[in-house]
Amino acid sequence: MTVVSTTADRKPVRWGRIALHLGCLAALLVMLYPLAWLLATSLKPADEVIASLDLLPSHLEWSNYKTAMDGVNDVSIWRLLSNSLLIAGGAVLGNVISCSLAAYAFARLRFRFRGPLFAFMIATIMLPHHAVLIPQYIIFNQLGLVNTYWPLILPKFLATEAFFVFLIVQFMRGLPRELEEAARIDGCGPFRSFFQVVLPLTRPALITTAIFTFIWTWNDFFTQLIYLFDPDKFTLTLALRSFVDASSQSSFGPMFAMSVIALLPIVLFFLAFQRFLVEGMASSGVKG
Amino acid sequence: MTTTDIPAPTARPKRPATAPKRRPKREREGAAWVFLSPWVLGAIVLTLLPMAVSLYLSFTDYNLFDPPRWVGLRNYTQMFTEDPRYWRSVMTTLTYVVIAVPLQLALALAVALALKPMKRGKGFYRSAFYAPSLLGASMSIALVWRAVFNDGGTVDNLLGTGGWVNKPGWALLSVALLTVWQFGAPMVIFLAGLQQIPAELYEAAAVDGAGKWRQFVSVTVPMLSPVLFFNLVLQTIQAFQVFTPAFAVSAGKGGPADSTLVYTMYLYDRGFVASHMGYASAMAWVLLLVIGAVTAVLFRTSRSWVFYASEGDR
């Protein structure tokens, strides 16, 4: 039995490692402070929000959440939530379908102008949204679609978010070609080999696309600000905007209660899918 | 595996003659266009056409209701010579980019370097530091930022600053700090890049007597340079388009004294608040050209400092 040797082998106490962990934990505390502040303030009674220096409220003021549930401008929070969900859900569906179709063509099929078109697709990743924003607005305005959800959802069905096309292309290029060759020998055309062979294998990239699309659409502010006017069509993000314009200190509690509610889906998504999110982000930069 | 380059589509080796017989070429080409059709439609109707239209509109006076009126270069000359708020927004955005991007990348790299050798807890830290990158883009956090940096907020209480949000000299810094706070995304990319550097390189350097610093300069930096470059380009392009935090921190007004009036916010103000769509289009085109130029400059300088292992002679 050489149990003793394990302690003998171990280097003297690793102060460097301990210091590293302490440093990381300290950094983490500072970083997570705004989140703790948000949670605490959403439960503070009105007179403690500014006057008190304590992070923790003297008692939990759940009525802030009750007020927040009433919503803004006579629109209930359920309405705002379902509006947000509808837009984010539509965007997810659109991006997953259209981006995977385009990605398959770029990654696996041959066609004229593939090189230049691929280069163009990559270039649109860097294109500032503002360069196309005003004419897009005019187009949707002419079609009578401003103040509807179409301008927010329809573009996603046309693979306009090139970042995801690129992400899926990179993933598909890593799949063994032999599988499709075998499928082709068995008589599969490009459509069947896409749906039955490639698409199921691409699932991790599709999940990454879906999660990022959901979170980015949920967080989006600018596009919603431009296209939606009626308070009953507002998303949670836009409803929070009402607080930006006129926030008196007295409405702080309910405002941050609503902020917590607006953040909740992202936090849940993050906790559930952090592996996909972190790896999706990492692979977007370094996979070659 | 360490580079971000995309193999040229034509570079694929020809299939050997023994490969299964291909279907008639026309049919396969047709299939490709079916797969591509949503993207093609989007590229034409929602990208190329709008770009052309916005270029045209930039030479007109247009308020959405009356037909556009051709004014030649009027919008551009007005922008460059008669509009102090325009220049204010340009300077604000440049200041913001120059503060936020280097700080964010430096922090991202520092934390990635700290996490790299960790055996325990790496996954936890990686996820925890990444969380703000997802949450920070939301209006919720932007509102928290305004309150925390406001008069009577936490930062005021700690530093006695009297609230940065109300001070023209400091408000932009609070917006920049919100961006820096979201260093998790570049950090994750750095960390993935660091893990792909072969350990032998460090061993060889150590055998040659290189200390930690020397190893960092001679091994880590060159091997990481493609990832550093990727992050730099991506974060710079994004920073030029910052909107939500500036909007929230200044209650939608770009104040105090226009100190947080970033470029996109002034564009929004001209186009969608004041209904000068022609002027806003001109602003959008200048933004497009500036981002294009900055990206081109970054790519140019990258030749001297970005090292691609697979193309050793570069």
Coordinates of C-alpha atoms in Angstrom, one line a residue:
Chain A
M1 CA 0.0 0.0 0.0
T2 CA 1.6 3.2 -1.1
V3 CA -1.0 5.6 0.2
V4 CA 1.5 7.7 2.0
S5 CA 3.4 8.5 -1.2
T6 CA 0.4 10.5 -2.5
T7 CA 0.9 13.2 0.1
A8 CA 4.7 13.1 -0.3
D9 CA 4.4 13.6 -4.1
R10 CA 2.1 16.5 -3.8
K11 CA 3.9 19.8 -4.1
P12 CA 3.7 22.1 -1.0
V13 CA 0.5 24.0 -0.7
R14 CA -0.4 25.6 -4.1
W15 CA -0.7 29.2 -3.0
G16 CA -0.6 30.4 -6.6
R17 CA -3.6 28.2 -7.5
I18 CA -5.5 29.3 -4.4
A19 CA -4.8 33.0 -5.2
L20 CA -6.0 32.4 -8.8
H21 CA -9.3 30.9 -7.6
L22 CA -9.8 33.8 -5.1
G23 CA -9.1 36.3 -7.8
C24 CA -11.6 34.6 -10.1
L25 CA -14.2 34.5 -7.4
A26 CA -13.7 38.1 -6.5
A27 CA -14.0 39.1 -10.2
L28 CA -17.1 37.0 -10.4
L29 CA -18.7 38.8 -7.4
V30 CA -18.1 42.2 -9.0
M31 CA -19.5 40.9 -12.3
L32 CA -22.6 39.4 -10.8
Y33 CA -23.3 42.4 -8.6
P34 CA -25.6 44.1 -11.1
L35 CA -27.7 40.9 -11.2
A36 CA -27.9 40.7 -7.4
W37 CA -28.8 44.4 -7.3
L38 CA -31.6 43.8 -9.9
L39 CA -33.1 41.0 -7.9
A40 CA -32.8 42.8 -4.6
T41 CA -34.3 46.1 -5.9
S42 CA -37.2 44.3 -7.5
L43 CA -38.1 43.2 -3.9
K44 CA -37.5 46.5 -2.1
P45 CA -40.2 48.7 -0.7
A46 CA -40.4 52.1 -2.5
D47 CA -38.7 54.1 0.3
E48 CA -35.7 51.9 0.5
V49 CA -34.8 51.9 -3.2
I50 CA -32.6 54.9 -3.1
A51 CA -32.4 55.9 0.5
S52 CA -30.9 52.7 1.8
L53 CA -27.4 51.6 1.1
D54 CA -28.1 48.0 1.9
L55 CA -28.3 45.6 -0.9
L56 CA -30.8 43.5 0.9
P57 CA -34.3 44.9 1.5
S58 CA -35.6 45.1 5.1
H59 CA -38.6 43.0 4.1
L60 CA -39.6 41.5 0.8
E61 CA -42.0 43.6 -1.1
W62 CA -43.8 41.1 -3.3
S63 CA -46.4 43.7 -4.3
N64 CA -43.8 45.0 -6.8
Y65 CA -44.3 41.9 -8.8
K66 CA -48.1 42.2 -8.4
T67 CA -47.9 45.7 -9.9
A68 CA -45.6 44.4 -12.6
M69 CA -48.0 41.7 -13.5
D70 CA -50.6 44.4 -14.2
G71 CA -48.4 45.4 -17.0
V72 CA -47.9 48.8 -18.6
N73 CA -50.4 51.1 -20.4
D74 CA -53.3 48.8 -19.5
V75 CA -51.6 45.9 -21.3
S76 CA -51.2 42.9 -19.1
I77 CA -47.9 41.2 -18.7
W78 CA -49.3 38.0 -20.2
R79 CA -50.0 39.8 -23.4
L80 CA -46.5 41.3 -23.5
L81 CA -45.0 37.9 -22.7
S82 CA -47.0 36.2 -25.5
N83 CA -46.0 38.9 -27.9
S84 CA -42.4 38.4 -27.1
L85 CA -42.7 34.6 -27.3
L86 CA -44.5 34.8 -30.7
I87 CA -41.8 37.0 -32.2
A88 CA -38.9 35.0 -30.7
G89 CA -40.6 31.7 -31.7
G90 CA -41.2 32.8 -35.2
A91 CA -37.6 34.0 -35.5
V92 CA -36.3 30.7 -34.3
L93 CA -38.4 28.7 -36.7
G94 CA -37.4 31.0 -39.6
N95 CA -33.7 30.9 -38.9
V96 CA -33.4 27.2 -38.4
I97 CA -35.3 26.4 -41.6
S98 CA -33.9 29.0 -43.9
C99 CA -30.3 29.0 -42.6
S100 CA -29.9 25.3 -42.7
L101 CA -31.2 25.1 -46.3
A102 CA -28.8 27.8 -47.5
A103 CA -26.0 26.2 -45.5
Y104 CA -26.5 22.8 -47.1
A105 CA -26.2 24.3 -50.6
F106 CA -23.0 26.2 -49.7
A107 CA -21.5 23.3 -47.8
R108 CA -22.3 20.4 -50.1
L109 CA -23.8 21.2 -53.4
R110 CA -22.2 22.6 -56.6
F111 CA -23.7 25.4 -58.5
R112 CA -22.6 28.3 -60.7
F113 CA -21.2 31.4 -58.8
R114 CA -20.9 29.4 -55.6
G115 CA -17.6 31.1 -54.7
P116 CA -18.7 34.7 -55.3
L117 CA -22.1 34.1 -53.6
F118 CA -20.4 32.5 -50.6
A119 CA -18.1 35.5 -50.3
F120 CA -21.1 37.8 -50.5
M121 CA -22.8 35.8 -47.8
I122 CA -19.8 36.2 -45.5
A123 CA -19.6 39.9 -46.3
T124 CA -23.2 40.4 -45.1
I125 CA -22.1 39.3 -41.7
M126 CA -20.2 42.5 -41.4
L127 CA -22.8 44.7 -43.1
P128 CA -24.2 47.2 -40.6
H129 CA -27.9 46.7 -40.2
H130 CA -28.4 50.4 -40.6
A131 CA -27.4 50.3 -44.3
V132 CA -30.6 48.4 -45.2
L133 CA -32.8 49.5 -42.3
I134 CA -34.5 52.5 -43.9
P135 CA -35.4 51.0 -47.2
Q136 CA -36.6 47.8 -45.4
Y137 CA -38.8 50.0 -43.3
I138 CA -40.1 51.7 -46.5
I139 CA -40.8 48.4 -48.1
F140 CA -42.8 47.1 -45.1
N141 CA -44.5 50.5 -44.8
Q142 CA -45.6 50.3 -48.5
L143 CA -46.9 46.8 -47.8
G144 CA -48.9 48.1 -44.9
L145 CA -47.0 45.8 -42.5
V146 CA -45.5 48.4 -40.1
N147 CA -47.0 47.9 -36.6
T148 CA -47.3 44.1 -37.3
Y149 CA -44.9 41.3 -36.5
W150 CA -44.1 40.5 -40.1
P151 CA -41.1 42.8 -40.4
L152 CA -39.6 41.1 -37.3
I153 CA -40.3 37.5 -38.4
L154 CA -40.3 37.4 -42.2
P155 CA -36.6 38.3 -42.7
K156 CA -35.6 35.3 -40.6
F157 CA -37.4 33.0 -43.1
L158 CA -35.1 34.5 -45.8
A159 CA -31.8 33.6 -44.1
T160 CA -30.8 37.2 -43.6
E161 CA -28.8 36.3 -40.5
A162 CA -25.7 35.2 -42.3
F163 CA -23.9 34.5 -39.1
F164 CA -26.0 31.4 -38.6
V165 CA -25.6 30.3 -42.2
F166 CA -21.9 30.4 -41.7
L167 CA -22.1 28.6 -38.4
I168 CA -24.1 25.7 -40.0
V169 CA -21.8 25.6 -43.1
Q170 CA -18.8 25.2 -40.8
F171 CA -20.5 22.4 -39.0
M172 CA -21.7 20.6 -42.1
R173 CA -18.2 20.7 -43.6
G174 CA -17.0 18.7 -40.6
L175 CA -19.4 15.8 -41.4
P176 CA -18.0 12.8 -43.3
R177 CA -18.9 13.0 -46.9
E178 CA -19.0 9.3 -47.2
L179 CA -22.4 9.2 -45.6
E180 CA -24.0 11.1 -48.4
E181 CA -22.1 9.2 -51.0
A182 CA -23.5 6.0 -49.5
A183 CA -26.9 7.5 -49.5
R184 CA -26.5 8.5 -53.1
I185 CA -25.6 5.0 -54.1
D186 CA -28.7 3.9 -52.4
G187 CA -30.6 6.2 -54.7
C188 CA -31.1 9.3 -52.5
G189 CA -31.4 12.6 -54.3
P190 CA -30.1 15.8 -52.7
F191 CA -33.4 16.4 -50.9
R192 CA -33.6 13.1 -49.2
S193 CA -29.9 13.1 -48.3
F194 CA -30.4 16.5 -46.8
F195 CA -33.4 15.6 -44.7
Q196 CA -32.5 12.1 -43.8
V197 CA -28.8 12.1 -43.6
V198 CA -27.3 15.6 -43.1
L199 CA -30.0 17.4 -41.1
P200 CA -30.2 14.9 -38.2
L201 CA -26.4 15.0 -37.9
T202 CA -26.4 18.8 -37.9
R203 CA -28.6 18.9 -34.8
P204 CA -26.0 20.5 -32.5
A205 CA -25.5 23.4 -34.9
L206 CA -29.3 23.8 -35.3
I207 CA -29.8 23.9 -31.5
T208 CA -27.1 26.5 -31.2
T209 CA -28.8 28.5 -33.9
A210 CA -32.2 28.2 -32.2
I211 CA -31.0 29.2 -28.8
F212 CA -29.0 32.2 -30.0
T213 CA -31.8 33.3 -32.2
F214 CA -34.2 33.1 -29.3
I215 CA -32.0 35.1 -26.9
W216 CA -31.0 37.7 -29.4
T217 CA -34.6 38.3 -30.6
W218 CA -35.8 38.4 -27.1
N219 CA -33.2 41.0 -26.2
D220 CA -33.6 43.0 -29.4
F221 CA -34.7 46.5 -28.9
F222 CA -34.0 48.6 -32.0
T223 CA -36.0 46.7 -34.6
Q224 CA -39.0 46.5 -32.2
L225 CA -38.8 50.2 -31.4
I226 CA -39.0 51.1 -35.0
Y227 CA -41.7 48.7 -36.2
L228 CA -44.2 48.5 -33.3
F229 CA -46.4 51.3 -32.1
D230 CA -49.5 49.9 -30.4
P231 CA -49.0 49.2 -26.7
D232 CA -51.0 46.0 -27.0
K233 CA -48.5 44.8 -29.7
F234 CA -45.5 45.7 -27.5
T235 CA -43.0 43.1 -26.4
L236 CA -41.6 43.0 -22.9
T237 CA -38.5 44.9 -24.0
L238 CA -40.6 47.7 -25.5
A239 CA -42.8 47.8 -22.4
L240 CA -39.7 48.4 -20.3
R241 CA -38.9 51.3 -22.6
S242 CA -41.9 53.1 -21.2
F243 CA -40.0 53.2 -17.9
V244 CA -37.0 54.7 -19.7
D245 CA -39.0 57.7 -20.7
A246 CA -40.7 58.5 -17.4
S247 CA -39.3 56.6 -14.5
S248 CA -40.0 58.3 -11.2
Q249 CA -38.2 56.8 -8.2
S250 CA -41.6 55.5 -6.9
S251 CA -42.0 53.1 -9.8
F252 CA -38.5 51.6 -9.3
G253 CA -39.7 48.5 -7.6
P254 CA -42.3 47.4 -10.2
M255 CA -40.0 48.5 -13.0
F256 CA -37.2 46.1 -11.8
A257 CA -39.7 43.4 -11.0
M258 CA -40.7 43.6 -14.7
S259 CA -37.0 43.6 -15.7
V260 CA -36.5 40.4 -13.7
I261 CA -39.5 38.8 -15.5
A262 CA -38.1 39.9 -18.9
L263 CA -34.8 38.4 -18.0
L264 CA -36.1 35.2 -16.7
P265 CA -36.4 33.3 -20.0
I266 CA -32.8 34.1 -20.9
V267 CA -31.6 33.0 -17.5
L268 CA -33.5 29.7 -17.9
F269 CA -32.2 29.2 -21.4
F270 CA -28.7 29.9 -20.2
L271 CA -28.9 27.5 -17.3
A272 CA -30.4 24.8 -19.5
F273 CA -28.2 25.2 -22.6
Q274 CA -25.0 26.8 -21.3
R275 CA -22.9 24.0 -22.9
F276 CA -24.3 24.6 -26.3
L277 CA -24.1 28.4 -25.9
V278 CA -20.5 28.5 -24.8
E279 CA -19.4 25.9 -27.3
G280 CA -21.4 27.5 -30.1
M281 CA -19.7 30.8 -29.3
A282 CA -16.3 29.2 -29.1
S283 CA -16.7 27.2 -32.4
S284 CA -17.9 30.3 -34.3
G285 CA -14.4 31.8 -33.7
V286 CA -11.9 29.0 -34.0
K287 CA -13.3 26.1 -36.0
G288 CA -11.6 25.8 -39.3
Chain B
M1 CA -7.5 23.5 -36.9
T2 CA -6.1 26.7 -35.4
T3 CA -7.0 29.0 -38.2
T4 CA -10.3 30.6 -39.0
D5 CA -9.7 30.5 -42.8
I6 CA -12.4 29.1 -45.0
P7 CA -11.2 26.7 -47.6
A8 CA -11.9 28.1 -51.1
P9 CA -14.9 26.2 -52.5
T10 CA -12.8 25.3 -55.6
A11 CA -10.0 23.8 -53.6
R12 CA -11.7 20.5 -53.0
P13 CA -9.9 17.7 -54.8
K14 CA -11.5 16.2 -57.8
R15 CA -13.5 13.0 -57.0
P16 CA -11.7 9.9 -58.1
A17 CA -12.9 8.3 -61.3
T18 CA -14.2 5.3 -59.3
A19 CA -16.8 7.5 -57.5
P20 CA -20.4 6.7 -58.0
K21 CA -21.9 8.1 -61.2
R22 CA -23.2 11.5 -60.6
R23 CA -26.7 12.4 -61.5
P24 CA -27.2 14.6 -64.5
K25 CA -25.6 17.9 -63.7
R26 CA -28.6 20.1 -64.4
E27 CA -30.8 18.3 -61.9
R28 CA -28.2 18.7 -59.1
E29 CA -27.7 22.3 -59.9
G30 CA -31.4 22.9 -59.9
A31 CA -31.6 21.3 -56.4
A32 CA -28.9 23.7 -55.2
W33 CA -31.0 26.6 -56.2
V34 CA -34.1 25.2 -54.5
F35 CA -32.1 25.0 -51.3
L36 CA -30.7 28.5 -51.9
S37 CA -34.0 30.1 -52.9
P38 CA -34.9 31.7 -49.5
W39 CA -31.5 33.1 -49.1
V40 CA -31.4 34.4 -52.6
L41 CA -34.7 36.1 -52.2
G42 CA -33.6 37.6 -48.9
A43 CA -30.3 38.7 -50.4
I44 CA -32.0 40.5 -53.2
V45 CA -35.1 41.9 -51.6
L46 CA -33.8 42.6 -48.1
T47 CA -30.1 43.3 -48.7
L48 CA -29.1 44.3 -52.2
L49 CA -32.2 46.3 -53.2
P50 CA -32.3 48.1 -49.9
M51 CA -28.7 49.0 -50.2
A52 CA -29.3 50.5 -53.6
V53 CA -32.4 52.3 -52.4
S54 CA -30.7 53.7 -49.4
L55 CA -27.9 55.0 -51.6
Y56 CA -30.5 56.7 -53.9
L57 CA -32.4 58.1 -50.9
S58 CA -29.2 59.6 -49.5
F59 CA -29.2 62.0 -52.4
T60 CA -32.8 63.0 -51.7
D61 CA -35.1 64.8 -49.3
Y62 CA -37.6 62.2 -48.1
N63 CA -40.1 62.2 -45.3
L64 CA -42.0 59.0 -46.0
F65 CA -45.1 60.8 -47.1
D66 CA -44.2 63.0 -50.1
P67 CA -42.2 61.5 -53.0
P68 CA -38.4 61.8 -52.6
R69 CA -37.0 65.1 -53.9
W70 CA -33.5 64.9 -55.5
V71 CA -31.1 67.2 -53.7
G72 CA -27.7 65.9 -54.9
L73 CA -25.0 66.0 -52.3
R74 CA -26.9 68.4 -50.1
N75 CA -27.3 65.8 -47.3
Y76 CA -23.6 65.0 -47.3
T77 CA -22.5 68.6 -47.3
Q78 CA -24.9 69.5 -44.6
M79 CA -23.7 66.6 -42.5
F80 CA -20.1 67.4 -42.9
T81 CA -20.1 71.2 -42.7
E82 CA -23.3 72.4 -41.1
D83 CA -24.3 69.9 -38.5
P84 CA -22.4 70.1 -35.2
R85 CA -24.5 67.3 -33.7
Y86 CA -23.4 65.0 -36.5
W87 CA -19.8 65.5 -35.6
R88 CA -20.6 65.2 -32.0
S89 CA -22.1 61.8 -32.6
V90 CA -19.1 60.8 -34.7
M91 CA -16.7 61.8 -31.9
T92 CA -18.9 60.1 -29.3
T93 CA -18.9 56.8 -31.2
L94 CA -15.2 56.9 -31.9
T95 CA -14.4 57.6 -28.2
Y96 CA -16.7 54.8 -27.2
V97 CA -15.1 52.3 -29.6
V98 CA -11.6 53.3 -28.5
I99 CA -12.5 52.9 -24.8
A100 CA -14.7 49.9 -24.9
V101 CA -13.1 47.5 -27.4
P102 CA -9.5 47.4 -26.1
L103 CA -10.7 47.2 -22.5
Q104 CA -13.1 44.4 -23.3
L105 CA -10.6 42.4 -25.3
A106 CA -7.8 42.9 -22.7
L107 CA -10.1 41.7 -19.9
A108 CA -11.3 38.8 -22.0
L109 CA -7.7 37.7 -22.8
A110 CA -6.6 38.1 -19.2
V111 CA -9.4 36.0 -17.8
A112 CA -8.9 33.4 -20.6
L113 CA -5.2 33.2 -19.7
A114 CA -6.1 32.8 -16.0
L115 CA -8.6 30.0 -16.7
K116 CA -6.5 28.1 -19.2
P117 CA -4.3 26.1 -16.8
M118 CA -7.1 25.5 -14.3
K119 CA -8.0 21.9 -13.7
R120 CA -11.0 22.3 -11.4
G121 CA -13.7 24.9 -11.8
K122 CA -12.8 25.9 -15.4
G123 CA -16.2 25.0 -16.8
F124 CA -18.0 26.8 -14.0
Y125 CA -16.0 30.1 -14.4
R126 CA -16.3 29.9 -18.2
S127 CA -20.1 29.8 -18.0
A128 CA -20.4 32.3 -15.2
F129 CA -18.2 34.9 -17.0
Y130 CA -20.1 34.3 -20.2
A131 CA -23.5 34.9 -18.7
P132 CA -23.3 38.8 -18.9
S133 CA -22.7 38.5 -22.7
L134 CA -26.2 37.2 -23.1
L135 CA -28.0 39.2 -20.4
G136 CA -26.2 42.5 -21.0
A137 CA -27.8 43.1 -24.4
S138 CA -31.2 43.4 -22.7
M139 CA -33.1 46.5 -21.8
S140 CA -33.4 45.1 -18.2
I141 CA -29.7 45.3 -17.6
A142 CA -29.4 48.7 -19.4
L143 CA -32.0 50.0 -16.9
V144 CA -30.0 48.5 -14.0
W145 CA -26.9 50.2 -15.3
R146 CA -28.6 53.6 -15.4
A147 CA -29.8 53.2 -11.8
V148 CA -26.4 51.9 -10.5
F149 CA -24.4 54.7 -12.1
N150 CA -27.1 57.3 -11.3
D151 CA -27.0 60.0 -8.7
G152 CA -27.5 58.1 -5.4
G153 CA -26.7 54.7 -7.1
T154 CA -24.2 52.2 -6.0
V155 CA -21.2 53.7 -7.8
D156 CA -22.0 57.2 -6.4
N157 CA -22.2 55.7 -2.9
L158 CA -18.9 53.8 -3.3
L159 CA -16.9 56.5 -5.1
G160 CA -18.8 59.6 -4.2
T161 CA -19.0 60.5 -7.9
G162 CA -22.4 62.1 -7.7
G163 CA -23.7 59.9 -10.6
W164 CA -21.9 59.4 -13.9
V165 CA -25.1 59.2 -15.9
N166 CA -25.7 63.0 -15.3
K167 CA -22.2 64.2 -16.1
P168 CA -21.4 64.9 -19.7
G169 CA -17.8 63.8 -19.2
W170 CA -18.6 60.5 -17.6
A171 CA -21.9 59.3 -19.0
L172 CA -20.3 57.7 -22.0
L173 CA -17.9 55.8 -19.7
S174 CA -20.8 54.1 -18.0
V175 CA -22.1 53.0 -21.4
A176 CA -18.7 51.7 -22.3
L177 CA -18.4 49.8 -19.0
L178 CA -21.6 48.0 -19.9
T179 CA -19.9 46.7 -23.0
V180 CA -16.7 45.8 -21.2
W181 CA -18.8 43.9 -18.7
Q182 CA -19.9 41.6 -21.6
F183 CA -16.3 40.3 -22.2
G184 CA -17.5 36.7 -21.9
A185 CA -18.1 36.1 -25.6
P186 CA -14.6 37.1 -26.7
M187 CA -13.2 35.3 -23.6
V188 CA -14.8 32.0 -24.6
I189 CA -13.3 32.4 -28.1
F190 CA -9.9 33.2 -26.6
L191 CA -10.1 30.2 -24.3
A192 CA -10.9 27.9 -27.2
G193 CA -8.0 29.3 -29.2
L194 CA -5.6 28.9 -26.2
Q195 CA -6.5 25.3 -25.9
Q196 CA -5.5 24.6 -29.5
I197 CA -2.0 25.7 -29.0
P198 CA 0.1 22.6 -28.8
A199 CA 1.8 22.0 -25.4
E200 CA 5.0 21.0 -27.2
L201 CA 5.6 24.6 -28.2
Y202 CA 5.6 25.6 -24.6
E203 CA 7.8 22.7 -23.6
A204 CA 10.3 23.5 -26.4
A205 CA 10.3 27.2 -25.3
A206 CA 10.9 26.2 -21.7
V207 CA 13.8 23.9 -22.8
D208 CA 15.3 26.9 -24.6
G209 CA 15.1 28.8 -21.3
A210 CA 12.2 31.0 -22.0
G211 CA 10.4 32.4 -19.0
K212 CA 6.7 32.8 -18.6
W213 CA 6.7 36.3 -20.2
R214 CA 8.9 35.2 -23.0
Q215 CA 6.6 32.2 -23.7
F216 CA 3.6 34.6 -23.7
V217 CA 5.2 36.9 -26.2
S218 CA 6.8 34.3 -28.4
V219 CA 4.3 31.4 -28.3
T220 CA 0.9 32.5 -27.0
V221 CA 0.6 35.8 -28.9
P222 CA 1.6 34.6 -32.4
M223 CA -0.4 31.4 -32.0
L224 CA -3.4 33.3 -30.8
S225 CA -3.2 36.1 -33.3
P226 CA -5.8 34.8 -35.7
V227 CA -8.3 34.5 -32.8
L228 CA -7.3 37.9 -31.5
F229 CA -7.8 39.4 -34.9
F230 CA -11.2 37.7 -35.3
N231 CA -12.3 39.1 -31.9
L232 CA -11.0 42.6 -32.7
V233 CA -12.8 42.8 -36.1
L234 CA -16.1 41.4 -34.6
Q235 CA -16.1 43.6 -31.5
T236 CA -15.1 46.7 -33.4
I237 CA -17.9 46.3 -36.0
Q238 CA -20.4 45.7 -33.2
A239 CA -19.2 48.7 -31.2
F240 CA -19.7 51.1 -34.1
Q241 CA -23.4 50.1 -34.0
V242 CA -24.0 50.4 -30.2
F243 CA -27.6 51.6 -29.5
T244 CA -29.6 50.1 -26.6
P245 CA -27.3 51.0 -23.6
A246 CA -26.9 54.5 -24.8
F247 CA -30.6 54.8 -25.3
A248 CA -31.4 53.5 -21.9
V249 CA -28.7 55.3 -19.9
S250 CA -29.8 58.7 -21.4
A251 CA -33.5 58.0 -21.3
G252 CA -33.6 57.9 -25.1
K253 CA -32.2 61.4 -25.5
G254 CA -28.4 60.9 -25.9
G255 CA -27.8 63.3 -23.0
P256 CA -26.5 64.9 -20.9
A257 CA -25.4 67.5 -23.4
D258 CA -25.3 65.0 -26.3
S259 CA -22.5 63.1 -24.5
T260 CA -24.1 59.7 -25.2
L261 CA -25.5 60.6 -28.6
V262 CA -23.9 57.7 -30.4
Y263 CA -24.0 57.5 -34.2
T264 CA -26.9 55.1 -34.5
M265 CA -28.9 57.0 -32.0
Y266 CA -28.5 60.2 -34.0
L267 CA -29.4 58.2 -37.2
Y268 CA -32.6 57.0 -35.4
D269 CA -33.3 60.6 -34.3
R270 CA -32.9 62.0 -37.8
G271 CA -34.8 59.3 -39.6
F272 CA -37.5 58.0 -37.4
V273 CA -38.1 61.0 -35.0
A274 CA -37.5 63.9 -37.3
S275 CA -38.6 62.1 -40.5
H276 CA -35.5 63.0 -42.5
M277 CA -35.1 59.6 -44.2
G278 CA -32.8 61.0 -46.9
Y279 CA -30.4 62.4 -44.3
A280 CA -30.5 59.2 -42.2
S281 CA -29.8 57.2 -45.4
A282 CA -26.7 59.4 -46.0
M283 CA -25.7 58.7 -42.4
A284 CA -26.2 55.0 -42.9
W285 CA -24.0 55.0 -46.0
V286 CA -21.2 56.8 -44.3
L287 CA -21.4 54.3 -41.5
L288 CA -21.2 51.5 -44.0
L289 CA -18.2 53.0 -45.7
V290 CA -16.5 53.7 -42.4
I291 CA -17.0 50.2 -41.1
G292 CA -15.8 48.9 -44.4
A293 CA -12.7 51.1 -44.3
V294 CA -11.9 50.2 -40.7
T295 CA -12.3 46.5 -41.5
A296 CA -10.1 46.9 -44.5
V297 CA -7.4 48.7 -42.5
L298 CA -7.6 46.0 -39.8
F299 CA -7.1 43.3 -42.5
R300 CA -4.2 45.2 -44.0
T301 CA -2.3 45.6 -40.7
S302 CA -3.1 42.0 -39.8
R303 CA -0.6 40.9 -42.4
S304 CA 2.2 42.1 -40.2
W305 CA 1.0 40.6 -37.0
V306 CA -1.5 37.8 -37.6
F307 CA 0.3 34.4 -37.9
Y308 CA -1.4 31.5 -39.6
A309 CA 0.2 28.3 -38.7
S310 CA -1.0 26.5 -41.8
E311 CA 0.6 29.1 -44.1
G312 CA 3.9 29.4 -42.4
D313 CA 5.5 31.5 -45.0
R314 CA 3.1 34.4 -44.7

